[in-house]
Amino acid sequence: MAPLRSTRPRLLSAAALVLGATLALSACSSSSSGGGESSGAAKVSKTSSSSQYRGTVLSKHFDKPDLVLNDTSGQPYDLKARTAGRTVLLFFGYTSCPDVCPTTMGDIGVAMAKLTPEQRQKIDIVFVSTDPERDTPQVLRTWLDSMGKDFVGLTGDLAKVKAAAKPLGIMVEDPVVAANGSVTSTHGAQVLAFLPGDDKAHLLYMAGTTTDTYRHDLELLAQGVAV
Amino acid sequence: MSRGFRRSALIGAGLATVLAAGTAVVACQSSGGSAAPKLSVADPYIPLPATPGGMGAGYLTVRNDGGADQLVKVTSPGAGSVTMHRSTEQTMEEVGALEVPAHGSLNLARNGNHLMIMDWSKQPALGDELELDLEFAKAGTVVVKVPVKPLTYRPGS
C-alpha cells in the first residue's frame, strides 16, 4: 500500500504539468478571438450549490416589471396582470439581431419543444423588443414563429421598455451609428425566470446557456421545484 | 519493479509535456512576424434566419498553421451585405478586422464574433449553399461554400 501512496504526489504533479501545458497552448491560440463566449460561460456557473437549478440563483429577487405594450396581435398586453401566478422567462432583444437573439430564443424554443404539453402550458416565454420602430407586431410574430408559435412578443414605446429593463439590471440603449455607418446595439442578453409564487425573478441565464440547461431548468420550473 | 518503471514513465511524460508546451509558446511568439499564414476553413454554416429572407449570421473557424493574418473583409455573390460583428454580454458592434493568430485559429461562433448577412439575392432555405469570399490581409481571398442549417444548429450536433 505504501509505495502506491508515494506515487500519488508524482501523479498529481504530472497532472499539474499537463494542465499547465494546456493553459499555455490555449492562451496562445485564443489570444485574439474576443472571448465573448468564454466569459459568458464562466458567468453561467450557479452561485448556490444547494439549488437543483443550473441557472444562476439570484440573491436579489427582482419584481416583474409593470409594463403594458402591444402583443403580436396588436392588442395591449399587461405583463404583470397577464402573467400573474405563472412562470415567466423574460428576454429583451430585437429581430434584426442575427446572433445572440435568435440563438437564445431558438435554444429556449428547442428546450420547450422537449417538454410535455402540460409542462409547456405552465410557462410563458416573453420577448420584449428593444427596436420597436422596426419590430412591428407582424414582424415580431413572423420572427418568433420560427422559435415558438406560443411565444409572447411585446413591442411599443421604447422609453417604457428601457424603464422596465433598468431595475432588472438589463441594459437597453438606443443604437449608436458611427460616422462610417456601423451600428453598435446595446441590449443585455440575459434571460430572467420569474416564479409563480411571488412573481419575482429568481434565476438568471446568460448568453451561451445551452439547450440542455434550459430543458433541465424548465422541467423543474414546470414541476414547481423550489429554487 | 513494475511500479518503479511506471513512476519513471510518468515523470518522463511530465517532462515531455513541459518541453512540448515550451516549444508551442516559442513557436507562437516567433512566427507572428514574417512567416506566411497557412489557412483552412472548418465548420462553416449559416443558421436559417428566423425571419424568412431576413438578417442572417455566418459562423466558421479559420485554422492557421503559419504566421499571423487578419480577416479584413467578407463579400458574397449571393448577398448584398456581409459585415463582421462581435457580440458581448451587453452589446453588438461592427468590427473592421478580425485577427487570425499564428498557429492558432479565429473562431466565429454563436454569442461572439460572427458575420452579419443581409440583402440576400435569393431567400435562403435549408440545404442551400452561400458562397462567402473571405479576404485576408496576407493570404488573399479564400472562397468557401457555406451550407444553410437549421436555426439552432451547432457544429457536431
mmCIF file of C-alpha atoms in Angstrom:
data_model
loop_
_atom_site.group_PDB
_atom_site.id
_atom_site.type_symbol
_atom_site.label_atom_id
_atom_site.label_comp_id
_atom_site.label_asym_id
_atom_site.label_seq_id
_atom_site.Cartn_x
_atom_site.Cartn_y
_atom_site.Cartn_z
ATOM 1 C CA MET A 1 0.000 0.000 0.000
ATOM 2 C CA ALA A 2 2.772 2.395 0.962
ATOM 3 C CA PRO A 3 4.500 2.552 -2.450
ATOM 4 C CA LEU A 4 1.178 3.287 -4.081
ATOM 5 C CA ARG A 5 0.586 6.207 -1.770
ATOM 6 C CA SER A 6 4.019 7.598 -2.528
ATOM 7 C CA THR A 7 3.256 7.727 -6.244
ATOM 8 C CA ARG A 8 0.282 9.956 -5.668
ATOM 9 C CA PRO A 9 2.154 13.245 -5.365
ATOM 10 C CA ARG A 10 4.025 12.382 -8.550
ATOM 11 C CA LEU A 11 0.749 11.626 -10.291
ATOM 12 C CA LEU A 12 -0.624 14.925 -9.108
ATOM 13 C CA SER A 13 2.396 16.880 -10.200
ATOM 14 C CA ALA A 14 2.267 15.172 -13.594
ATOM 15 C CA ALA A 15 -1.372 16.226 -13.858
ATOM 16 C CA ALA A 16 -0.436 19.760 -12.891
ATOM 17 C CA LEU A 17 2.213 19.841 -15.584
ATOM 18 C CA VAL A 18 -0.270 18.665 -18.194
ATOM 19 C CA LEU A 19 -2.727 21.293 -17.041
ATOM 20 C CA GLY A 20 -0.057 23.972 -17.217
ATOM 21 C CA ALA A 21 0.825 22.888 -20.727
ATOM 22 C CA THR A 22 -2.808 23.019 -21.815
ATOM 23 C CA LEU A 23 -3.185 26.516 -20.429
ATOM 24 C CA ALA A 24 -0.080 27.704 -22.218
ATOM 25 C CA LEU A 25 -1.353 26.298 -25.501
ATOM 26 C CA SER A 26 -4.833 27.719 -25.224
ATOM 27 C CA ALA A 27 -3.540 31.113 -24.166
ATOM 28 C CA CYS A 28 -1.568 31.088 -27.372
ATOM 29 C CA SER A 29 -4.389 30.115 -29.697
ATOM 30 C CA SER A 30 -7.212 32.166 -28.248
ATOM 31 C CA SER A 31 -5.393 35.448 -27.813
ATOM 32 C CA SER A 32 -7.482 37.435 -30.245
ATOM 33 C CA SER A 33 -10.797 35.670 -30.597
ATOM 34 C CA GLY A 34 -12.783 38.120 -28.500
ATOM 35 C CA GLY A 35 -13.666 35.675 -25.765
ATOM 36 C CA GLY A 36 -17.322 36.662 -25.625
ATOM 37 C CA GLU A 37 -18.388 33.072 -25.296
ATOM 38 C CA SER A 38 -15.958 32.026 -22.642
ATOM 39 C CA SER A 39 -16.693 34.985 -20.398
ATOM 40 C CA GLY A 40 -20.415 34.308 -20.794
ATOM 41 C CA ALA A 41 -19.977 30.645 -19.998
ATOM 42 C CA ALA A 42 -17.981 31.477 -16.890
ATOM 43 C CA LYS A 43 -20.813 33.604 -15.553
ATOM 44 C CA VAL A 44 -23.353 30.833 -16.046
ATOM 45 C CA SER A 45 -21.952 28.894 -13.115
ATOM 46 C CA LYS A 46 -24.534 28.879 -10.392
ATOM 47 C CA THR A 47 -23.948 30.698 -7.169
ATOM 48 C CA SER A 48 -25.884 28.423 -4.824
ATOM 49 C CA SER A 49 -24.735 24.850 -4.578
ATOM 50 C CA SER A 50 -27.897 23.816 -2.732
ATOM 51 C CA SER A 51 -30.165 24.575 -5.689
ATOM 52 C CA GLN A 52 -31.169 21.878 -8.167
ATOM 53 C CA TYR A 53 -31.280 24.550 -10.859
ATOM 54 C CA ARG A 54 -28.401 25.115 -13.261
ATOM 55 C CA GLY A 55 -29.194 28.780 -13.878
ATOM 56 C CA THR A 56 -27.652 31.455 -11.685
ATOM 57 C CA VAL A 57 -29.684 31.742 -8.498
ATOM 58 C CA LEU A 58 -30.350 35.412 -7.793
ATOM 59 C CA SER A 59 -29.847 36.682 -4.274
ATOM 60 C CA LYS A 60 -31.910 39.772 -5.094
ATOM 61 C CA HIS A 61 -35.384 38.917 -6.352
ATOM 62 C CA PHE A 62 -36.421 41.491 -8.940
ATOM 63 C CA ASP A 63 -40.069 42.495 -9.277
ATOM 64 C CA LYS A 64 -41.771 41.673 -12.545
ATOM 65 C CA PRO A 65 -41.806 44.958 -14.482
ATOM 66 C CA ASP A 66 -45.004 46.969 -14.690
ATOM 67 C CA LEU A 67 -45.122 47.011 -18.473
ATOM 68 C CA VAL A 68 -48.025 47.449 -20.877
ATOM 69 C CA LEU A 69 -47.138 47.128 -24.573
ATOM 70 C CA ASN A 70 -48.767 45.681 -27.693
ATOM 71 C CA ASP A 71 -48.638 41.949 -28.281
ATOM 72 C CA THR A 72 -48.165 40.421 -31.732
ATOM 73 C CA SER A 73 -51.883 40.739 -32.494
ATOM 74 C CA GLY A 74 -51.565 44.478 -31.868
ATOM 75 C CA GLN A 75 -53.623 44.326 -28.653
ATOM 76 C CA PRO A 76 -52.457 45.855 -25.340
ATOM 77 C CA TYR A 77 -50.727 43.298 -23.111
ATOM 78 C CA ASP A 78 -50.281 43.984 -19.400
ATOM 79 C CA LEU A 79 -47.285 41.852 -18.458
ATOM 80 C CA LYS A 80 -47.953 41.852 -14.696
ATOM 81 C CA ALA A 81 -51.677 41.153 -14.986
ATOM 82 C CA ARG A 82 -51.480 38.597 -17.790
ATOM 83 C CA THR A 83 -48.689 36.522 -16.259
ATOM 84 C CA ALA A 84 -49.642 36.786 -12.567
ATOM 85 C CA GLY A 85 -49.114 33.458 -10.814
ATOM 86 C CA ARG A 86 -47.314 31.949 -13.786
ATOM 87 C CA THR A 87 -43.716 31.008 -14.559
ATOM 88 C CA VAL A 88 -42.213 33.529 -16.988
ATOM 89 C CA LEU A 89 -38.954 33.636 -18.937
ATOM 90 C CA LEU A 90 -38.263 37.248 -19.982
ATOM 91 C CA PHE A 91 -35.792 38.352 -22.658
ATOM 92 C CA PHE A 92 -35.119 41.757 -24.221
ATOM 93 C CA GLY A 93 -33.904 41.817 -27.827
ATOM 94 C CA TYR A 94 -34.733 42.713 -31.414
ATOM 95 C CA THR A 95 -35.440 40.787 -34.590
ATOM 96 C CA SER A 96 -32.687 42.326 -36.735
ATOM 97 C CA CYS A 97 -30.084 40.829 -34.409
ATOM 98 C CA PRO A 98 -28.531 37.877 -36.217
ATOM 99 C CA ASP A 99 -26.528 36.250 -33.444
ATOM 100 C CA VAL A 100 -27.462 36.412 -29.756
ATOM 101 C CA CYS A 101 -31.246 36.935 -30.070
ATOM 102 C CA PRO A 102 -32.183 34.041 -32.393
ATOM 103 C CA THR A 103 -29.600 31.805 -30.687
ATOM 104 C CA THR A 104 -31.074 32.434 -27.235
ATOM 105 C CA MET A 105 -34.733 32.287 -28.278
ATOM 106 C CA GLY A 106 -34.081 29.325 -30.586
ATOM 107 C CA ASP A 107 -32.381 27.344 -27.816
ATOM 108 C CA ILE A 108 -35.272 28.106 -25.445
ATOM 109 C CA GLY A 109 -37.644 27.005 -28.221
ATOM 110 C CA VAL A 110 -35.859 23.664 -28.632
ATOM 111 C CA ALA A 111 -35.938 23.144 -24.852
ATOM 112 C CA MET A 112 -39.658 23.999 -24.657
ATOM 113 C CA ALA A 113 -40.446 21.608 -27.516
ATOM 114 C CA LYS A 114 -38.973 18.770 -25.446
ATOM 115 C CA LEU A 115 -41.374 19.367 -22.539
ATOM 116 C CA THR A 116 -44.782 17.716 -22.337
ATOM 117 C CA PRO A 117 -47.759 19.895 -23.380
ATOM 118 C CA GLU A 118 -48.793 20.028 -19.695
ATOM 119 C CA GLN A 119 -45.345 21.315 -18.686
ATOM 120 C CA ARG A 120 -45.281 23.821 -21.548
ATOM 121 C CA GLN A 121 -48.653 25.233 -20.527
ATOM 122 C CA LYS A 122 -47.243 26.381 -17.202
ATOM 123 C CA ILE A 123 -44.520 28.564 -18.720
ATOM 124 C CA ASP A 124 -44.769 31.846 -20.636
ATOM 125 C CA ILE A 125 -41.835 32.870 -22.817
ATOM 126 C CA VAL A 126 -41.952 36.651 -23.243
ATOM 127 C CA PHE A 127 -39.758 38.567 -25.727
ATOM 128 C CA VAL A 128 -39.714 42.371 -25.400
ATOM 129 C CA SER A 129 -38.470 44.315 -28.420
ATOM 130 C CA THR A 130 -35.730 46.889 -27.909
ATOM 131 C CA ASP A 131 -36.231 48.071 -31.504
ATOM 132 C CA PRO A 132 -39.955 48.923 -31.672
ATOM 133 C CA GLU A 133 -39.546 51.039 -34.800
ATOM 134 C CA ARG A 134 -38.637 48.055 -36.916
ATOM 135 C CA ASP A 135 -40.283 45.363 -34.784
ATOM 136 C CA THR A 136 -43.949 45.846 -35.618
ATOM 137 C CA PRO A 137 -46.338 43.231 -34.145
ATOM 138 C CA GLN A 138 -46.347 41.411 -37.505
ATOM 139 C CA VAL A 139 -42.537 41.422 -37.878
ATOM 140 C CA LEU A 140 -42.253 40.161 -34.318
ATOM 141 C CA ARG A 141 -44.805 37.363 -34.861
ATOM 142 C CA THR A 142 -43.092 36.083 -38.007
ATOM 143 C CA TRP A 143 -39.717 36.063 -36.260
ATOM 144 C CA LEU A 144 -40.998 34.393 -33.066
ATOM 145 C CA ASP A 145 -42.883 31.727 -35.021
ATOM 146 C CA SER A 146 -39.512 30.294 -36.075
ATOM 147 C CA MET A 147 -38.762 29.590 -32.423
ATOM 148 C CA GLY A 148 -42.091 29.088 -30.676
ATOM 149 C CA LYS A 149 -45.613 29.617 -32.002
ATOM 150 C CA ASP A 150 -46.886 30.390 -28.490
ATOM 151 C CA PHE A 151 -44.050 32.752 -27.518
ATOM 152 C CA VAL A 152 -45.341 36.173 -26.464
ATOM 153 C CA GLY A 153 -43.853 39.156 -28.304
ATOM 154 C CA LEU A 154 -44.238 42.682 -26.963
ATOM 155 C CA THR A 155 -43.466 45.926 -28.748
ATOM 156 C CA GLY A 156 -44.250 49.602 -28.223
ATOM 157 C CA ASP A 157 -42.798 52.682 -26.547
ATOM 158 C CA LEU A 158 -39.017 52.275 -26.198
ATOM 159 C CA ALA A 159 -38.973 54.592 -23.172
ATOM 160 C CA LYS A 160 -41.267 52.137 -21.366
ATOM 161 C CA VAL A 161 -39.044 49.230 -22.379
ATOM 162 C CA LYS A 162 -35.944 50.977 -21.041
ATOM 163 C CA ALA A 163 -37.727 51.839 -17.794
ATOM 164 C CA ALA A 164 -38.790 48.208 -17.375
ATOM 165 C CA ALA A 165 -35.341 46.780 -18.131
ATOM 166 C CA LYS A 166 -33.274 49.116 -15.955
ATOM 167 C CA PRO A 167 -34.340 47.887 -12.485
ATOM 168 C CA LEU A 168 -33.678 44.324 -13.704
ATOM 169 C CA GLY A 169 -30.064 45.244 -14.411
ATOM 170 C CA ILE A 170 -30.658 44.814 -18.133
ATOM 171 C CA MET A 171 -29.098 47.495 -20.270
ATOM 172 C CA VAL A 172 -31.178 48.803 -23.168
ATOM 173 C CA GLU A 173 -29.904 51.776 -25.173
ATOM 174 C CA ASP A 174 -30.636 53.423 -28.489
ATOM 175 C CA PRO A 175 -28.407 52.062 -31.267
ATOM 176 C CA VAL A 176 -25.291 54.193 -31.851
ATOM 177 C CA VAL A 177 -24.487 54.830 -35.508
ATOM 178 C CA ALA A 178 -20.834 55.655 -36.161
ATOM 179 C CA ALA A 179 -19.577 58.003 -38.889
ATOM 180 C CA ASN A 180 -18.755 55.007 -41.119
ATOM 181 C CA GLY A 181 -22.325 53.732 -40.812
ATOM 182 C CA SER A 182 -21.575 50.849 -38.463
ATOM 183 C CA VAL A 183 -24.133 50.308 -35.732
ATOM 184 C CA THR A 184 -23.499 49.363 -32.118
ATOM 185 C CA SER A 185 -26.561 47.988 -30.351
ATOM 186 C CA THR A 186 -26.705 47.676 -26.600
ATOM 187 C CA HIS A 187 -29.095 45.261 -25.004
ATOM 188 C CA GLY A 188 -28.456 42.938 -22.097
ATOM 189 C CA ALA A 189 -28.599 39.374 -23.365
ATOM 190 C CA GLN A 190 -29.612 37.732 -20.099
ATOM 191 C CA VAL A 191 -32.846 35.790 -19.584
ATOM 192 C CA LEU A 192 -34.695 36.126 -16.274
ATOM 193 C CA ALA A 193 -37.030 33.489 -14.848
ATOM 194 C CA PHE A 194 -39.919 34.735 -12.701
ATOM 195 C CA LEU A 195 -41.608 32.265 -10.350
ATOM 196 C CA PRO A 196 -45.375 31.849 -9.947
ATOM 197 C CA GLY A 197 -45.339 32.059 -6.132
ATOM 198 C CA ASP A 198 -44.201 35.669 -5.749
ATOM 199 C CA ASP A 199 -43.989 36.835 -9.415
ATOM 200 C CA LYS A 200 -40.355 37.768 -8.822
ATOM 201 C CA ALA A 201 -37.173 36.863 -10.743
ATOM 202 C CA HIS A 202 -35.172 34.114 -9.033
ATOM 203 C CA LEU A 203 -32.986 32.731 -11.821
ATOM 204 C CA LEU A 204 -30.706 34.252 -14.443
ATOM 205 C CA TYR A 205 -29.368 32.759 -17.683
ATOM 206 C CA MET A 206 -26.512 34.410 -19.562
ATOM 207 C CA ALA A 207 -25.999 34.294 -23.326
ATOM 208 C CA GLY A 208 -24.479 30.952 -24.246
ATOM 209 C CA THR A 209 -26.668 28.906 -21.905
ATOM 210 C CA THR A 210 -27.207 25.529 -23.568
ATOM 211 C CA THR A 211 -30.480 23.969 -24.645
ATOM 212 C CA ASP A 212 -29.781 21.166 -22.140
ATOM 213 C CA THR A 213 -29.579 23.650 -19.275
ATOM 214 C CA TYR A 214 -32.805 25.343 -20.362
ATOM 215 C CA ARG A 215 -34.570 21.993 -20.711
ATOM 216 C CA HIS A 216 -33.323 20.842 -17.296
ATOM 217 C CA ASP A 217 -34.439 24.024 -15.540
ATOM 218 C CA LEU A 218 -37.720 24.438 -17.459
ATOM 219 C CA GLU A 219 -38.753 20.935 -16.361
ATOM 220 C CA LEU A 220 -38.035 21.827 -12.731
ATOM 221 C CA LEU A 221 -39.886 25.129 -13.126
ATOM 222 C CA ALA A 222 -42.897 23.350 -14.640
ATOM 223 C CA GLN A 223 -42.899 20.933 -11.710
ATOM 224 C CA GLY A 224 -42.764 23.844 -9.275
ATOM 225 C CA VAL A 225 -39.463 22.740 -7.706
ATOM 226 C CA ALA A 226 -38.261 25.400 -5.265
ATOM 227 C CA VAL A 227 -35.197 27.430 -6.255
ATOM 228 C CA MET B 1 9.820 -3.334 -10.284
ATOM 229 C CA SER B 2 6.829 -2.521 -12.430
ATOM 230 C CA ARG B 3 5.824 0.246 -10.047
ATOM 231 C CA GLY B 4 9.261 1.801 -10.331
ATOM 232 C CA PHE B 5 9.009 1.663 -14.085
ATOM 233 C CA ARG B 6 5.557 3.280 -14.078
ATOM 234 C CA ARG B 7 6.807 6.043 -11.857
ATOM 235 C CA SER B 8 9.708 6.956 -14.098
ATOM 236 C CA ALA B 9 7.456 6.729 -17.132
ATOM 237 C CA LEU B 10 5.140 9.239 -15.504
ATOM 238 C CA ILE B 11 7.980 11.607 -14.770
ATOM 239 C CA GLY B 12 9.125 11.211 -18.364
ATOM 240 C CA ALA B 13 5.666 12.033 -19.638
ATOM 241 C CA GLY B 14 5.552 15.099 -17.434
ATOM 242 C CA LEU B 15 8.913 16.310 -18.722
ATOM 243 C CA ALA B 16 7.868 15.719 -22.307
ATOM 244 C CA THR B 17 4.741 17.763 -21.707
ATOM 245 C CA VAL B 18 6.732 20.661 -20.338
ATOM 246 C CA LEU B 19 9.063 20.519 -23.323
ATOM 247 C CA ALA B 20 6.124 20.418 -25.737
ATOM 248 C CA ALA B 21 4.481 23.394 -24.066
ATOM 249 C CA GLY B 22 7.740 25.312 -24.174
ATOM 250 C CA THR B 23 8.046 24.631 -27.876
ATOM 251 C CA ALA B 24 4.485 25.730 -28.560
ATOM 252 C CA VAL B 25 4.944 29.018 -26.745
ATOM 253 C CA VAL B 26 8.189 29.731 -28.561
ATOM 254 C CA ALA B 27 6.564 28.927 -31.902
ATOM 255 C CA CYS B 28 3.720 31.220 -31.039
ATOM 256 C CA GLN B 29 5.982 34.135 -30.215
ATOM 257 C CA SER B 30 8.472 33.805 -33.010
ATOM 258 C CA SER B 31 6.309 33.144 -36.048
ATOM 259 C CA GLY B 32 3.997 36.115 -35.814
ATOM 260 C CA GLY B 33 6.169 38.335 -37.946
ATOM 261 C CA SER B 34 7.281 37.273 -41.368
ATOM 262 C CA ALA B 35 6.092 33.648 -41.722
ATOM 263 C CA ALA B 36 3.365 33.119 -44.294
ATOM 264 C CA PRO B 37 -0.055 32.189 -42.923
ATOM 265 C CA LYS B 38 -1.403 28.729 -43.806
ATOM 266 C CA LEU B 39 -5.159 28.991 -43.563
ATOM 267 C CA SER B 40 -8.001 26.498 -43.765
ATOM 268 C CA VAL B 41 -11.689 26.966 -43.016
ATOM 269 C CA ALA B 42 -13.653 24.459 -40.923
ATOM 270 C CA ASP B 43 -17.317 24.002 -39.957
ATOM 271 C CA PRO B 44 -18.831 26.939 -41.847
ATOM 272 C CA TYR B 45 -22.611 27.336 -41.519
ATOM 273 C CA ILE B 46 -25.442 29.830 -41.724
ATOM 274 C CA PRO B 47 -28.404 29.268 -39.387
ATOM 275 C CA LEU B 48 -31.682 29.662 -41.267
ATOM 276 C CA PRO B 49 -32.776 33.252 -40.498
ATOM 277 C CA ALA B 50 -35.704 33.434 -38.047
ATOM 278 C CA THR B 51 -37.400 35.912 -40.372
ATOM 279 C CA PRO B 52 -37.576 34.318 -43.844
ATOM 280 C CA GLY B 53 -35.090 36.184 -46.052
ATOM 281 C CA GLY B 54 -34.154 38.368 -43.081
ATOM 282 C CA MET B 55 -30.847 39.177 -41.485
ATOM 283 C CA GLY B 56 -28.657 36.129 -41.062
ATOM 284 C CA ALA B 57 -25.470 35.144 -39.282
ATOM 285 C CA GLY B 58 -22.445 33.252 -40.562
ATOM 286 C CA TYR B 59 -20.150 31.122 -38.417
ATOM 287 C CA LEU B 60 -16.879 29.339 -39.204
ATOM 288 C CA THR B 61 -13.420 28.565 -37.881
ATOM 289 C CA VAL B 62 -10.256 29.737 -39.642
ATOM 290 C CA ARG B 63 -7.340 27.481 -38.731
ATOM 291 C CA ASN B 64 -3.836 28.776 -39.200
ATOM 292 C CA ASP B 65 -0.727 26.585 -39.346
ATOM 293 C CA GLY B 66 1.510 29.508 -40.252
ATOM 294 C CA GLY B 67 2.151 33.136 -39.374
ATOM 295 C CA ALA B 68 -0.452 35.628 -38.165
ATOM 296 C CA ASP B 69 -3.016 37.098 -40.534
ATOM 297 C CA GLN B 70 -6.175 39.209 -40.432
ATOM 298 C CA LEU B 71 -9.632 38.703 -41.880
ATOM 299 C CA VAL B 72 -10.285 42.148 -43.325
ATOM 300 C CA LYS B 73 -13.382 41.788 -45.495
ATOM 301 C CA VAL B 74 -16.090 39.310 -46.430
ATOM 302 C CA THR B 75 -18.265 39.501 -49.531
ATOM 303 C CA SER B 76 -20.714 37.179 -51.239
ATOM 304 C CA PRO B 77 -22.105 36.964 -54.764
ATOM 305 C CA GLY B 78 -25.406 35.875 -53.147
ATOM 306 C CA ALA B 79 -25.835 38.678 -50.607
ATOM 307 C CA GLY B 80 -25.589 42.456 -50.876
ATOM 308 C CA SER B 81 -24.002 42.961 -47.485
ATOM 309 C CA VAL B 82 -21.717 40.850 -45.294
ATOM 310 C CA THR B 83 -20.183 42.545 -42.253
ATOM 311 C CA MET B 84 -18.111 41.372 -39.305
ATOM 312 C CA HIS B 85 -19.535 41.813 -35.835
ATOM 313 C CA ARG B 86 -18.778 40.959 -32.262
ATOM 314 C CA SER B 87 -21.357 40.215 -29.562
ATOM 315 C CA THR B 88 -20.619 40.602 -25.888
ATOM 316 C CA GLU B 89 -22.957 40.261 -22.920
ATOM 317 C CA GLN B 90 -24.234 43.796 -23.409
ATOM 318 C CA THR B 91 -23.524 44.935 -26.941
ATOM 319 C CA MET B 92 -23.183 44.009 -30.571
ATOM 320 C CA GLU B 93 -20.689 46.060 -32.562
ATOM 321 C CA GLU B 94 -19.245 46.021 -36.056
ATOM 322 C CA VAL B 95 -15.517 45.324 -36.318
ATOM 323 C CA GLY B 96 -13.155 46.309 -39.128
ATOM 324 C CA ALA B 97 -10.897 43.261 -38.976
ATOM 325 C CA LEU B 98 -10.515 40.020 -37.035
ATOM 326 C CA GLU B 99 -7.123 38.632 -36.042
ATOM 327 C CA VAL B 100 -6.077 35.144 -37.140
ATOM 328 C CA PRO B 101 -3.280 34.327 -34.693
ATOM 329 C CA ALA B 102 -0.175 32.449 -35.791
ATOM 330 C CA HIS B 103 -0.539 28.706 -35.241
ATOM 331 C CA GLY B 104 -3.988 29.280 -33.817
ATOM 332 C CA SER B 105 -7.491 29.888 -35.012
ATOM 333 C CA LEU B 106 -10.098 32.564 -35.459
ATOM 334 C CA ASN B 107 -13.463 31.336 -34.220
ATOM 335 C CA LEU B 108 -16.649 32.869 -35.491
ATOM 336 C CA ALA B 109 -19.193 31.283 -33.175
ATOM 337 C CA ARG B 110 -22.511 31.987 -31.524
ATOM 338 C CA ASN B 111 -22.527 34.808 -28.969
ATOM 339 C CA GLY B 112 -19.115 36.047 -30.109
ATOM 340 C CA ASN B 113 -17.514 37.037 -33.400
ATOM 341 C CA HIS B 114 -19.876 36.467 -36.300
ATOM 342 C CA LEU B 115 -20.758 37.562 -39.824
ATOM 343 C CA MET B 116 -23.949 39.518 -40.431
ATOM 344 C CA ILE B 117 -25.524 38.718 -43.786
ATOM 345 C CA MET B 118 -28.167 40.950 -45.393
ATOM 346 C CA ASP B 119 -29.804 41.635 -48.773
ATOM 347 C CA TRP B 120 -29.999 38.030 -49.968
ATOM 348 C CA SER B 121 -30.404 37.722 -53.722
ATOM 349 C CA LYS B 122 -32.431 34.556 -53.058
ATOM 350 C CA GLN B 123 -34.289 33.813 -49.819
ATOM 351 C CA PRO B 124 -32.113 31.196 -48.075
ATOM 352 C CA ALA B 125 -33.600 27.750 -47.471
ATOM 353 C CA LEU B 126 -32.324 24.690 -45.633
ATOM 354 C CA GLY B 127 -29.730 22.859 -47.721
ATOM 355 C CA ASP B 128 -28.790 25.923 -49.778
ATOM 356 C CA GLU B 129 -25.162 26.955 -50.014
ATOM 357 C CA LEU B 130 -23.963 30.533 -49.979
ATOM 358 C CA GLU B 131 -20.549 31.432 -51.340
ATOM 359 C CA LEU B 132 -18.510 33.603 -48.994
ATOM 360 C CA ASP B 133 -15.303 35.230 -50.183
ATOM 361 C CA LEU B 134 -13.058 35.723 -47.175
ATOM 362 C CA GLU B 135 -10.399 38.351 -47.788
ATOM 363 C CA PHE B 136 -7.286 38.085 -45.631
ATOM 364 C CA ALA B 137 -4.599 40.758 -45.325
ATOM 365 C CA LYS B 138 -1.773 38.362 -46.252
ATOM 366 C CA ALA B 139 -3.262 35.135 -47.573
ATOM 367 C CA GLY B 140 -5.585 36.814 -50.083
ATOM 368 C CA THR B 141 -9.096 35.566 -50.788
ATOM 369 C CA VAL B 142 -10.372 32.205 -49.574
ATOM 370 C CA VAL B 143 -13.674 31.079 -51.128
ATOM 371 C CA VAL B 144 -15.963 28.876 -49.029
ATOM 372 C CA LYS B 145 -19.352 27.328 -49.756
ATOM 373 C CA VAL B 146 -21.404 27.726 -46.615
ATOM 374 C CA PRO B 147 -24.450 25.496 -46.024
ATOM 375 C CA VAL B 148 -27.694 26.840 -44.580
ATOM 376 C CA LYS B 149 -28.513 24.822 -41.433
ATOM 377 C CA PRO B 150 -31.471 24.787 -39.014
ATOM 378 C CA LEU B 151 -31.877 27.844 -36.783
ATOM 379 C CA THR B 152 -30.454 26.140 -33.684
ATOM 380 C CA TYR B 153 -27.762 24.026 -35.399
ATOM 381 C CA ARG B 154 -24.342 23.655 -33.773
ATOM 382 C CA PRO B 155 -21.302 22.023 -35.455
ATOM 383 C CA GLY B 156 -21.076 18.409 -34.347
ATOM 384 C CA SER B 157 -24.704 18.229 -33.281
#
